[in-house]
Amino acid sequence: MALMKDNETNKKKNIRDMIIGIVLAVAAFAFMFAMTQSGNPTYYVDMGSFAVVVLLSGVAVLLSGKRNQVGVLKVLKEVLAPVGMVGTLISFVMIMATASDYSAVYHNLSVCALSVLYAVIAKIVVVIMLEKRQ
């Protein structure tokens, strides 16, 4: 009986912790968006950078041969930071190769950093998920 009560208490605690985490994440993103000069959240959205991070991470997981959830999370924990850097380098090379208007280079360089931002956010989520599994 005490075991069932402890289990129920832990479930409620986990739900509460998850809700608090989501609220804090939303507040952090709202603060980040508010800190831009125009308050425009599209500065942080680039589908190309996102696709590079997702696709390269997927390739790494498939090549690793891990099939269980913990194994996949461990692989992602190791490869997300390098994948973000590769995405940044790919973006940087593309920008420099197509730079005809040098006044737009600064805006495009900020887009280069987005793949690192996406990778770091994903790594934080993966580390938290991995800690809960172990």
Tab-separated table of C-alpha atoms in Angstrom:
chain	number	residue	atom	x	y	z
A	1	MET	CA	0.000	0.000	0.000
A	2	ALA	CA	2.812	2.401	0.872
A	3	LEU	CA	4.529	1.585	-2.423
A	4	MET	CA	1.438	2.570	-4.398
A	5	LYS	CA	1.145	5.800	-2.443
A	6	ASP	CA	4.819	6.615	-3.093
A	7	ASN	CA	4.334	5.895	-6.791
A	8	GLU	CA	1.328	8.221	-6.942
A	9	THR	CA	3.256	10.941	-5.102
A	10	ASN	CA	6.186	10.601	-7.515
A	11	LYS	CA	3.856	10.866	-10.527
A	12	LYS	CA	2.359	14.088	-9.179
A	13	LYS	CA	5.828	15.442	-8.458
A	14	ASN	CA	7.037	14.589	-11.979
A	15	ILE	CA	4.024	16.296	-13.557
A	16	ARG	CA	4.563	19.372	-11.398
A	17	ASP	CA	8.256	19.495	-12.306
A	18	MET	CA	7.441	19.130	-15.999
A	19	ILE	CA	4.896	21.975	-15.881
A	20	ILE	CA	7.369	24.225	-14.070
A	21	GLY	CA	10.035	23.370	-16.651
A	22	ILE	CA	7.730	24.189	-19.557
A	23	VAL	CA	6.701	27.499	-17.983
A	24	LEU	CA	10.345	28.439	-17.398
A	25	ALA	CA	11.279	27.479	-20.974
A	26	VAL	CA	8.454	29.605	-22.387
A	27	ALA	CA	9.522	32.503	-20.154
A	28	ALA	CA	13.144	32.144	-21.294
A	29	PHE	CA	12.156	32.180	-24.965
A	30	ALA	CA	9.818	35.146	-24.413
A	31	PHE	CA	12.666	37.026	-22.731
A	32	MET	CA	15.029	36.096	-25.566
A	33	PHE	CA	12.533	37.358	-28.162
A	34	ALA	CA	11.921	40.549	-26.189
A	35	MET	CA	15.640	41.318	-26.123
A	36	THR	CA	15.801	41.758	-29.905
A	37	GLN	CA	15.643	45.357	-31.059
A	38	SER	CA	12.285	45.032	-32.770
A	39	GLY	CA	10.926	42.182	-30.655
A	40	ASN	CA	10.740	40.041	-33.772
A	41	PRO	CA	11.063	36.324	-32.947
A	42	THR	CA	11.795	35.423	-36.577
A	43	TYR	CA	15.443	36.297	-35.930
A	44	TYR	CA	15.663	32.917	-34.200
A	45	VAL	CA	13.960	30.893	-36.931
A	46	ASP	CA	15.843	29.398	-39.856
A	47	MET	CA	14.534	26.184	-41.323
A	48	GLY	CA	17.768	25.459	-43.172
A	49	SER	CA	19.817	25.466	-39.978
A	50	PHE	CA	17.177	23.408	-38.207
A	51	ALA	CA	17.101	20.880	-41.048
A	52	VAL	CA	20.900	20.526	-41.007
A	53	VAL	CA	20.919	19.805	-37.265
A	54	VAL	CA	18.041	17.315	-37.484
A	55	LEU	CA	19.316	15.508	-40.573
A	56	LEU	CA	22.949	15.214	-39.464
A	57	SER	CA	21.854	14.048	-36.011
A	58	GLY	CA	19.586	11.474	-37.630
A	59	VAL	CA	22.445	10.229	-39.802
A	60	ALA	CA	24.676	9.888	-36.733
A	61	VAL	CA	22.015	7.897	-34.879
A	62	LEU	CA	21.431	5.600	-37.853
A	63	LEU	CA	25.154	5.002	-38.356
A	64	SER	CA	25.643	4.257	-34.653
A	65	GLY	CA	23.355	1.239	-34.824
A	66	LYS	CA	21.723	2.069	-31.486
A	67	ARG	CA	18.076	1.075	-31.413
A	68	ASN	CA	16.955	1.532	-27.814
A	69	GLN	CA	16.005	4.913	-26.376
A	70	VAL	CA	18.923	5.243	-23.951
A	71	GLY	CA	21.440	4.324	-26.661
A	72	VAL	CA	19.999	6.893	-29.055
A	73	LEU	CA	20.038	9.579	-26.361
A	74	LYS	CA	23.687	8.804	-25.561
A	75	VAL	CA	24.617	9.120	-29.238
A	76	LEU	CA	22.726	12.400	-29.525
A	77	LYS	CA	24.420	13.713	-26.397
A	78	GLU	CA	27.803	13.138	-28.037
A	79	VAL	CA	27.047	14.382	-31.559
A	80	LEU	CA	24.775	17.400	-31.119
A	81	ALA	CA	27.514	19.946	-30.385
A	82	PRO	CA	29.697	18.901	-33.350
A	83	VAL	CA	26.618	18.793	-35.592
A	84	GLY	CA	25.811	22.386	-34.626
A	85	MET	CA	29.337	23.451	-35.503
A	86	VAL	CA	29.179	21.646	-38.854
A	87	GLY	CA	25.909	23.440	-39.594
A	88	THR	CA	27.550	26.753	-38.774
A	89	LEU	CA	30.490	26.004	-41.055
A	90	ILE	CA	28.185	24.965	-43.900
A	91	SER	CA	26.196	28.199	-43.521
A	92	PHE	CA	29.364	30.279	-43.320
A	93	VAL	CA	30.781	28.792	-46.522
A	94	MET	CA	27.483	29.316	-48.346
A	95	ILE	CA	27.260	32.941	-47.211
A	96	MET	CA	30.815	33.765	-48.204
A	97	ALA	CA	30.407	32.056	-51.572
A	98	THR	CA	27.279	34.021	-52.434
A	99	ALA	CA	28.130	37.360	-50.799
A	100	SER	CA	27.548	40.069	-53.368
A	101	ASP	CA	26.155	42.699	-51.020
A	102	TYR	CA	28.504	43.034	-48.067
A	103	SER	CA	26.013	45.048	-46.033
A	104	ALA	CA	23.844	41.918	-45.751
A	105	VAL	CA	26.737	39.731	-44.590
A	106	TYR	CA	26.265	40.683	-40.926
A	107	HIS	CA	22.633	39.594	-40.920
A	108	ASN	CA	23.573	36.362	-42.659
A	109	LEU	CA	26.360	35.691	-40.156
A	110	SER	CA	23.783	35.753	-37.383
A	111	VAL	CA	21.919	33.019	-39.258
A	112	CYS	CA	25.135	30.953	-39.170
A	113	ALA	CA	24.975	30.826	-35.390
A	114	LEU	CA	21.425	29.466	-35.320
A	115	SER	CA	22.482	25.873	-35.948
A	116	VAL	CA	24.669	26.035	-32.833
A	117	LEU	CA	21.743	27.504	-30.889
A	118	TYR	CA	19.438	24.707	-32.053
A	119	ALA	CA	22.049	22.066	-31.238
A	120	VAL	CA	22.650	23.455	-27.743
A	121	ILE	CA	18.919	23.571	-26.981
A	122	ALA	CA	18.525	20.008	-28.264
A	123	LYS	CA	21.516	18.851	-26.215
A	124	ILE	CA	20.029	20.335	-23.050
A	125	VAL	CA	16.785	18.459	-23.684
A	126	VAL	CA	18.663	15.222	-24.464
A	127	VAL	CA	20.783	15.457	-21.308
A	128	ILE	CA	17.672	15.994	-19.187
A	129	MET	CA	15.900	13.057	-20.840
A	130	LEU	CA	18.969	10.860	-20.400
A	131	GLU	CA	19.265	11.738	-16.716
A	132	LYS	CA	15.621	10.795	-16.165
A	133	ARG	CA	16.163	7.420	-17.873
A	134	GLN	CA	19.188	6.407	-15.816
